[in-house]
mmCIF file of C-alpha atoms and ligand atoms in Angstrom:
data_model
loop_
_atom_site.group_PDB
_atom_site.id
_atom_site.type_symbol
_atom_site.label_atom_id
_atom_site.label_comp_id
_atom_site.label_asym_id
_atom_site.label_seq_id
_atom_site.Cartn_x
_atom_site.Cartn_y
_atom_site.Cartn_z
ATOM 1 C CA MET N 1 86.580 62.336 143.793
ATOM 2 C CA ALA N 2 87.927 63.089 140.233
ATOM 3 C CA PRO N 3 85.480 64.979 138.146
ATOM 4 C CA ILE N 4 83.583 62.867 135.718
ATOM 5 C CA PRO N 5 83.786 64.115 132.180
ATOM 6 C CA PRO N 6 80.514 65.033 130.407
ATOM 7 C CA LEU N 7 78.678 62.555 128.379
ATOM 8 C CA ARG N 8 80.410 62.808 124.793
ATOM 9 C CA ILE N 9 77.884 62.772 121.885
ATOM 10 C CA ASP N 10 79.297 62.667 118.339
ATOM 11 C CA VAL N 11 77.110 62.855 115.329
ATOM 12 C CA LEU N 12 78.082 61.996 111.809
ATOM 13 C CA THR N 13 75.925 63.721 109.175
ATOM 14 C CA LEU N 14 75.947 65.325 105.741
ATOM 15 C CA PHE N 15 73.939 68.309 107.095
ATOM 16 C CA PRO N 16 75.756 69.514 110.231
ATOM 17 C CA GLU N 17 74.062 72.896 109.922
ATOM 18 C CA MET N 18 70.795 71.361 110.857
ATOM 19 C CA PHE N 19 72.023 70.829 114.389
ATOM 20 C CA GLN N 20 72.847 74.469 115.399
ATOM 21 C CA GLY N 21 69.397 75.765 116.325
ATOM 22 C CA VAL N 22 68.489 72.728 118.213
ATOM 23 C CA LEU N 23 71.716 72.088 120.274
ATOM 24 C CA GLY N 24 72.253 75.960 120.623
ATOM 25 C CA SER N 25 68.886 76.398 122.340
ATOM 26 C CA SER N 26 67.198 75.881 125.619
ATOM 27 C CA ILE N 27 67.997 72.838 127.810
ATOM 28 C CA LEU N 28 70.331 71.149 125.340
ATOM 29 C CA LYS N 29 72.376 74.376 125.052
ATOM 30 C CA ARG N 30 72.451 74.916 128.951
ATOM 31 C CA ALA N 31 73.509 71.207 129.489
ATOM 32 C CA ALA N 32 76.651 71.778 127.431
ATOM 33 C CA GLU N 33 77.561 74.902 129.540
ATOM 34 C CA PRO N 34 78.846 75.276 133.043
ATOM 35 C CA ILE N 35 76.221 76.888 135.296
ATOM 36 C CA THR N 36 76.836 78.689 138.304
ATOM 37 C CA TYR N 37 74.219 78.711 141.031
ATOM 38 C CA PRO N 38 74.518 81.431 143.772
ATOM 39 C CA GLY N 39 74.658 80.370 147.361
ATOM 40 C CA LYS N 40 77.702 78.272 147.954
ATOM 41 C CA GLN N 41 81.141 78.902 146.888
ATOM 42 C CA ALA N 42 81.814 77.827 143.440
ATOM 43 C CA ASN N 43 83.603 74.468 143.477
ATOM 44 C CA PRO N 44 86.952 75.044 141.591
ATOM 45 C CA ASP N 45 87.449 71.717 140.205
ATOM 46 C CA ASN N 46 83.939 70.895 139.552
ATOM 47 C CA SER N 47 84.229 67.660 141.490
ATOM 48 C CA GLY N 48 81.533 66.130 143.585
ATOM 49 C CA ASP N 49 78.628 67.440 141.490
ATOM 50 C CA ILE N 50 78.502 64.491 139.103
ATOM 51 C CA SER N 51 79.044 60.956 140.102
ATOM 52 C CA GLY N 52 79.865 57.923 137.957
ATOM 53 C CA ASP N 53 76.402 57.328 136.546
ATOM 54 C CA HIS N 54 75.973 61.158 135.844
ATOM 55 C CA SER N 55 73.984 61.537 138.905
ATOM 56 C CA GLY N 56 74.515 64.740 140.901
ATOM 57 C CA ASP N 57 72.668 67.106 142.964
ATOM 58 C CA ILE N 58 72.332 70.894 142.156
ATOM 59 C CA SER N 59 69.063 71.367 144.242
ATOM 60 C CA GLY N 60 69.060 73.153 147.555
ATOM 61 C CA GLY N 61 72.384 75.194 147.433
ATOM 62 C CA GLY N 62 74.736 76.977 145.147
ATOM 63 C CA GLY N 63 78.046 75.971 143.389
ATOM 64 C CA VAL N 64 78.952 74.988 139.836
ATOM 65 C CA ARG N 65 77.190 72.497 137.691
ATOM 66 C CA PRO N 66 79.861 71.640 135.078
ATOM 67 C CA PRO N 67 78.868 70.905 131.613
ATOM 68 C CA ILE N 68 77.078 67.471 131.612
ATOM 69 C CA VAL N 69 77.173 66.915 127.921
ATOM 70 C CA SER N 70 79.578 67.790 124.991
ATOM 71 C CA TYR N 71 78.344 67.745 121.319
ATOM 72 C CA HIS N 72 80.702 67.071 118.328
ATOM 73 C CA ILE N 73 79.125 67.264 114.973
ATOM 74 C CA THR N 74 81.117 65.980 111.989
ATOM 75 C CA ASN N 75 80.459 66.267 108.328
ATOM 76 C CA ILE N 76 80.928 62.880 106.713
ATOM 77 C CA ARG N 77 81.749 64.703 103.543
ATOM 78 C CA ASP N 78 85.026 65.884 105.119
ATOM 79 C CA TYR N 79 86.226 62.241 105.066
ATOM 80 C CA ALA N 80 85.451 61.636 101.210
ATOM 81 C CA ASP N 81 88.471 60.420 99.419
ATOM 82 C CA ASN N 82 87.817 62.283 96.166
ATOM 83 C CA LYS N 83 88.369 66.091 95.285
ATOM 84 C CA HIS N 84 84.574 66.564 94.840
ATOM 85 C CA GLN N 85 83.826 65.354 98.257
ATOM 86 C CA LYS N 86 81.292 63.015 96.710
ATOM 87 C CA VAL N 87 79.924 60.424 99.131
ATOM 88 C CA ASP N 88 77.123 58.766 97.390
ATOM 89 C CA GLN N 89 76.360 56.636 94.257
ATOM 90 C CA PRO N 90 73.390 55.156 92.678
ATOM 91 C CA SER N 91 71.872 51.851 94.074
ATOM 92 C CA PHE N 92 73.346 48.635 92.567
ATOM 93 C CA GLY N 93 70.435 46.727 90.904
ATOM 94 C CA GLY N 94 68.789 50.132 89.771
ATOM 95 C CA GLY N 95 65.908 52.212 91.045
ATOM 96 C CA PRO N 96 65.742 55.701 92.284
ATOM 97 C CA GLY N 97 67.832 57.358 94.803
ATOM 98 C CA MET N 98 71.364 57.443 96.005
ATOM 99 C CA VAL N 99 73.255 55.377 98.464
ATOM 100 C CA ILE N 100 75.887 56.566 100.924
ATOM 101 C CA GLN N 101 79.205 54.770 100.306
ATOM 102 C CA CYS N 102 81.158 52.689 102.804
ATOM 103 C CA GLN N 103 84.426 54.549 102.618
ATOM 104 C CA PRO N 104 83.382 57.963 103.951
ATOM 105 C CA ILE N 105 81.234 56.435 106.767
ATOM 106 C CA TRP N 106 84.114 54.002 107.748
ATOM 107 C CA ASP N 107 86.880 56.599 107.760
ATOM 108 C CA SER N 108 84.855 59.203 109.601
ATOM 109 C CA VAL N 109 83.793 56.726 112.383
ATOM 110 C CA GLN N 110 87.466 55.491 112.726
ATOM 111 C CA ALA N 111 88.704 59.192 112.892
ATOM 112 C CA VAL N 112 85.979 60.452 115.452
ATOM 113 C CA GLN N 113 86.172 57.402 117.539
ATOM 114 C CA ALA N 114 89.943 58.073 117.988
ATOM 115 C CA MET N 115 89.174 61.431 119.433
ATOM 116 C CA ASP N 116 88.256 60.193 122.821
ATOM 117 C CA ASP N 117 89.241 56.822 124.455
ATOM 118 C CA ARG N 118 86.264 56.244 126.445
ATOM 119 C CA PRO N 119 84.255 53.142 125.242
ATOM 120 C CA THR N 120 81.910 54.351 122.546
ATOM 121 C CA THR N 121 78.293 53.114 121.820
ATOM 122 C CA ARG N 122 77.732 53.307 118.036
ATOM 123 C CA ILE N 123 74.182 54.104 117.011
ATOM 124 C CA LEU N 124 72.666 54.134 113.464
ATOM 125 C CA LEU N 125 69.491 56.098 113.058
ATOM 126 C CA THR N 126 67.360 54.049 110.758
ATOM 127 C CA PRO N 127 63.487 53.336 110.439
ATOM 128 C CA GLN N 128 64.554 49.675 110.330
ATOM 129 C CA GLY N 129 66.041 49.807 113.861
ATOM 130 C CA VAL N 130 64.478 49.026 117.286
ATOM 131 C CA PRO N 131 61.799 51.611 118.216
ATOM 132 C CA LEU N 132 62.952 54.300 120.496
ATOM 133 C CA THR N 133 61.439 53.911 124.090
ATOM 134 C CA GLN N 134 61.861 55.762 127.372
ATOM 135 C CA PRO N 135 63.689 52.686 128.896
ATOM 136 C CA LEU N 136 66.012 52.668 125.918
ATOM 137 C CA VAL N 137 66.619 56.439 126.390
ATOM 138 C CA GLU N 138 67.416 55.770 130.120
ATOM 139 C CA GLU N 139 69.951 53.068 129.271
ATOM 140 C CA LEU N 140 71.648 55.284 126.724
ATOM 141 C CA ALA N 141 71.824 58.162 129.163
ATOM 142 C CA ASN N 142 74.003 56.233 131.446
ATOM 143 C CA LEU N 143 76.823 55.550 128.920
ATOM 144 C CA PRO N 144 79.978 57.647 128.728
ATOM 145 C CA ARG N 145 80.090 58.197 125.017
ATOM 146 C CA LEU N 146 77.552 58.061 122.080
ATOM 147 C CA LEU N 147 78.412 58.122 118.330
ATOM 148 C CA MET N 148 75.296 58.615 116.163
ATOM 149 C CA ILE N 149 75.209 58.148 112.359
ATOM 150 C CA ALA N 150 72.511 59.959 110.373
ATOM 151 C CA GLY N 151 71.696 58.490 106.959
ATOM 152 C CA HIS N 152 70.400 60.142 103.986
ATOM 153 C CA TYR N 153 68.914 59.444 100.525
ATOM 154 C CA GLU N 154 68.191 55.744 100.299
ATOM 155 C CA GLY N 155 70.369 55.049 103.292
ATOM 156 C CA ILE N 156 74.011 53.595 103.681
ATOM 157 C CA ASP N 157 75.604 50.769 101.977
ATOM 158 C CA GLU N 158 74.814 47.667 104.104
ATOM 159 C CA ARG N 159 78.378 46.424 104.247
ATOM 160 C CA VAL N 160 79.781 49.289 106.272
ATOM 161 C CA ILE N 161 76.786 48.823 108.703
ATOM 162 C CA GLU N 162 77.834 45.180 109.044
ATOM 163 C CA LYS N 163 81.387 45.978 109.499
ATOM 164 C CA LEU N 164 80.764 48.730 112.307
ATOM 165 C CA ALA N 165 79.240 45.995 114.626
ATOM 166 C CA PRO N 166 78.356 46.158 117.306
ATOM 167 C CA ILE N 167 76.137 48.957 116.413
ATOM 168 C CA ARG N 168 72.647 49.846 117.828
ATOM 169 C CA GLU N 169 70.020 50.431 115.161
ATOM 170 C CA ILE N 170 67.350 52.806 116.394
ATOM 171 C CA SER N 171 64.091 53.973 114.900
ATOM 172 C CA VAL N 172 62.016 56.999 115.931
ATOM 173 C CA GLY N 173 58.864 55.476 114.693
ATOM 174 C CA ASP N 174 57.266 53.751 111.831
ATOM 175 C CA TYR N 175 57.408 56.457 109.270
ATOM 176 C CA VAL N 176 60.085 57.618 107.042
ATOM 177 C CA LEU N 177 62.073 60.866 107.298
ATOM 178 C CA SER N 178 64.445 62.362 104.686
ATOM 179 C CA GLY N 179 67.431 61.879 106.958
ATOM 180 C CA GLY N 180 68.671 60.801 110.298
ATOM 181 C CA GLU N 181 69.376 64.269 111.583
ATOM 182 C CA LEU N 182 65.872 64.875 113.117
ATOM 183 C CA PRO N 183 65.852 61.317 114.719
ATOM 184 C CA ALA N 184 69.414 61.991 116.154
ATOM 185 C CA MET N 185 68.305 65.302 117.534
ATOM 186 C CA THR N 186 65.261 63.549 118.972
ATOM 187 C CA LEU N 187 67.454 60.998 120.598
ATOM 188 C CA ILE N 188 69.825 63.556 121.974
ATOM 189 C CA ASP N 189 67.126 65.638 123.364
ATOM 190 C CA ALA N 190 65.584 62.597 125.108
ATOM 191 C CA ILE N 191 68.831 61.565 126.540
ATOM 192 C CA VAL N 192 70.191 64.866 127.642
ATOM 193 C CA ARG N 193 67.048 65.880 129.665
ATOM 194 C CA LEU N 194 67.693 62.751 131.727
ATOM 195 C CA LEU N 195 70.991 63.763 132.794
ATOM 196 C CA PRO N 196 71.038 65.045 136.455
ATOM 197 C CA GLY N 197 71.359 68.807 136.269
ATOM 198 C CA ALA N 198 69.866 69.303 132.888
ATOM 199 C CA LEU N 199 66.534 70.149 134.146
ATOM 200 C CA GLY N 200 65.576 72.798 136.802
ATOM 201 C CA HIS N 201 64.045 70.119 139.022
ATOM 202 C CA GLN N 202 66.070 66.905 139.476
ATOM 203 C CA ASP N 203 62.838 64.977 139.737
ATOM 204 C CA SER N 204 60.670 66.257 136.853
ATOM 205 C CA ALA N 205 61.698 63.888 134.177
ATOM 206 C CA HIS N 206 61.160 61.050 136.499
ATOM 207 C CA HIS N 207 57.480 61.814 136.623
ATOM 208 C CA ASP N 208 56.825 62.250 132.931
ATOM 209 C CA SER N 209 54.761 59.958 130.649
ATOM 210 C CA PHE N 210 56.483 56.422 130.299
ATOM 211 C CA SER N 211 58.880 56.986 133.113
ATOM 212 C CA PRO N 212 59.508 55.109 136.261
ATOM 213 C CA GLY N 213 57.612 57.726 138.355
ATOM 214 C CA THR N 214 54.417 57.340 136.419
ATOM 215 C CA LYS N 215 54.902 53.505 136.409
ATOM 216 C CA ARG N 216 55.441 53.919 132.817
ATOM 217 C CA LEU N 217 51.821 55.061 132.018
ATOM 218 C CA LEU N 218 50.751 58.411 130.777
ATOM 219 C CA ASP N 219 51.238 61.525 132.855
ATOM 220 C CA HIS N 220 48.154 63.155 134.553
ATOM 221 C CA PRO N 221 46.766 66.465 133.146
ATOM 222 C CA HIS N 222 48.274 69.697 134.330
ATOM 223 C CA TYR N 223 46.614 72.999 135.120
ATOM 224 C CA THR N 224 47.904 76.562 136.142
ATOM 225 C CA ARG N 225 46.534 80.125 136.803
ATOM 226 C CA PRO N 226 44.042 81.407 136.172
ATOM 227 C CA ARG N 227 41.779 79.223 138.489
ATOM 228 C CA THR N 228 38.819 79.817 136.137
ATOM 229 C CA TRP N 229 39.366 80.294 132.255
ATOM 230 C CA GLU N 230 36.551 80.720 129.709
ATOM 231 C CA GLY N 231 34.114 79.410 132.387
ATOM 232 C CA MET N 232 36.258 76.312 132.998
ATOM 233 C CA ASP N 233 37.396 75.709 136.513
ATOM 234 C CA ALA N 234 40.588 73.885 137.297
ATOM 235 C CA PRO N 235 39.818 70.786 139.604
ATOM 236 C CA ALA N 236 39.228 71.989 143.164
ATOM 237 C CA VAL N 237 41.326 69.290 144.637
ATOM 238 C CA LEU N 238 44.457 70.664 143.064
ATOM 239 C CA LEU N 239 43.923 73.890 145.130
ATOM 240 C CA SER N 240 42.890 72.179 148.347
ATOM 241 C CA GLY N 241 46.455 71.901 149.824
ATOM 242 C CA ASN N 242 45.758 68.428 150.723
ATOM 243 C CA HIS N 243 48.795 66.536 149.351
ATOM 244 C CA ALA N 244 47.613 63.085 149.880
ATOM 245 C CA LYS N 245 44.253 63.900 147.980
ATOM 246 C CA ILE N 246 46.220 65.567 145.279
ATOM 247 C CA GLU N 247 48.545 62.574 144.844
ATOM 248 C CA ALA N 248 45.463 60.223 144.661
ATOM 249 C CA TRP N 249 43.731 62.394 142.149
ATOM 250 C CA ARG N 250 46.687 62.572 139.900
ATOM 251 C CA GLU N 251 47.264 58.769 140.050
ATOM 252 C CA ALA N 252 43.676 58.045 139.255
ATOM 253 C CA GLU N 253 43.635 60.585 136.423
ATOM 254 C CA ALA N 254 46.923 59.189 134.918
ATOM 255 C CA LEU N 255 45.435 55.646 135.012
ATOM 256 C CA LYS N 256 42.059 56.876 133.467
ATOM 257 C CA ARG N 257 43.976 58.695 130.702
ATOM 258 C CA THR N 258 46.190 55.707 130.025
ATOM 259 C CA GLN N 259 43.156 53.415 129.700
ATOM 260 C CA GLN N 260 41.498 55.734 127.303
ATOM 261 C CA ARG N 261 44.463 56.542 125.237
ATOM 262 C CA ARG N 262 47.048 53.900 125.533
ATOM 263 C CA PRO N 263 45.629 50.675 127.035
ATOM 264 C CA ASP N 264 48.639 48.879 125.590
ATOM 265 C CA LEU N 265 50.846 50.537 128.263
ATOM 266 C CA ILE N 266 48.660 48.975 131.083
ATOM 267 C CA ASP N 267 49.170 45.506 129.822
ATOM 268 C CA LYS N 268 52.938 46.062 129.863
ATOM 269 C CA THR N 269 53.091 47.402 133.448
ATOM 270 C CA PRO N 270 54.743 44.830 135.645
ATOM 271 C CA PRO N 271 52.433 43.538 138.450
ATOM 272 C CA PRO N 272 53.138 44.701 141.994
ATOM 273 C CA ALA N 273 55.764 42.809 143.906
HETATM 274 N N1 LIG E 301 65.279 53.551 102.292
HETATM 275 C C1 LIG E 301 65.247 53.510 103.596
HETATM 276 C C2 LIG E 301 64.126 52.576 104.153
HETATM 277 O O1 LIG E 301 63.079 52.462 103.507
HETATM 278 O O2 LIG E 301 64.312 51.940 105.301
HETATM 279 C C3 LIG E 301 64.874 54.856 104.068
HETATM 280 C C4 LIG E 301 65.875 55.779 103.923
HETATM 281 S S1 LIG E 301 65.493 57.403 104.700
HETATM 282 C C5 LIG E 301 64.795 58.304 103.358
HETATM 283 C C6 LIG E 301 67.156 58.142 104.873
HETATM 284 C C7 LIG E 301 67.608 58.256 106.231
HETATM 285 O O3 LIG E 301 66.683 58.794 107.070
HETATM 286 C C8 LIG E 301 67.743 56.882 106.839
HETATM 287 O O4 LIG E 301 69.087 56.314 106.346
HETATM 288 C C9 LIG E 301 67.857 57.115 108.403
HETATM 289 O O5 LIG E 301 69.056 57.608 108.785
HETATM 290 C C10 LIG E 301 66.858 58.343 108.334
HETATM 291 N N2 LIG E 301 65.531 57.860 108.841
HETATM 292 C C11 LIG E 301 64.358 58.088 108.116
HETATM 293 N N3 LIG E 301 63.363 57.722 108.903
HETATM 294 C C12 LIG E 301 63.733 57.306 110.151
HETATM 295 C C13 LIG E 301 63.213 56.763 111.268
HETATM 296 N N4 LIG E 301 61.919 56.657 111.481
HETATM 297 N N5 LIG E 301 63.952 56.659 112.375
HETATM 298 C C14 LIG E 301 65.382 56.850 112.426
HETATM 299 N N6 LIG E 301 66.045 57.199 111.164
HETATM 300 C C15 LIG E 301 65.167 57.484 110.149
#
């Protein structure tokens, strides 16, 4: 089977330097690198580890896990058509704040999109978009290529947003940030940790809050060593070795905590088939 290229993520931003620390650390960094696991002989063409939907299995054996994502951060200012690289102007109609102009956004999208011929899903980070949820993250994690646009100042001239249709407008919550950079990084992190091979355990993301393994409820509480801390014992059932009982306890705790903290999630849970 031919090797599947890593998910390509482009970001258009006026502040590329903001991405270095986040994309260059921890899980997001490792996901963009090949990882060699001891055990089996390394697979020279990297084929077989990643299938069409980015699924793959690196558990229980060695080999090479090829990069599962590639990041490409582009400065919108590089596409300004003036010698001062100015990309913003005051808002028509008056009022405070600057608006990013159509031309640099349009030209940078065209140029970046032409760098790879896989179908591209364009995404605008905006507080006016659809709220980001785990099912939406799961959907985006199965696409071959994402191009994210981070706004700044008062936002982007509406005409270029219209002309970039189809474009997914996504919000990270009902509050306003200074720019789309942190929302883009939030979205990237949420997506990349779902790509098989990104986390140490293939399964762990599946059992997080809002995910299919928790029936989209909240996760149960977690405990670790020591068994007693500051006079507080970890629940005895978790140390019983009885897997059926542990599972039942975890399910009950997850439900209890969801009822207490997020009853709205229970209303949304589909009834059993
Ligand atoms: N005037 C805009 C409004 O009220 O809808 C807010 C502009 S905000 C100060 C500047 C940029 O930050 C936006 O263009 C967007 O890219 C980003 N941004 C701010 N809050 C966001 C959120 N909750 N979700 C996604 N992007 C956000």
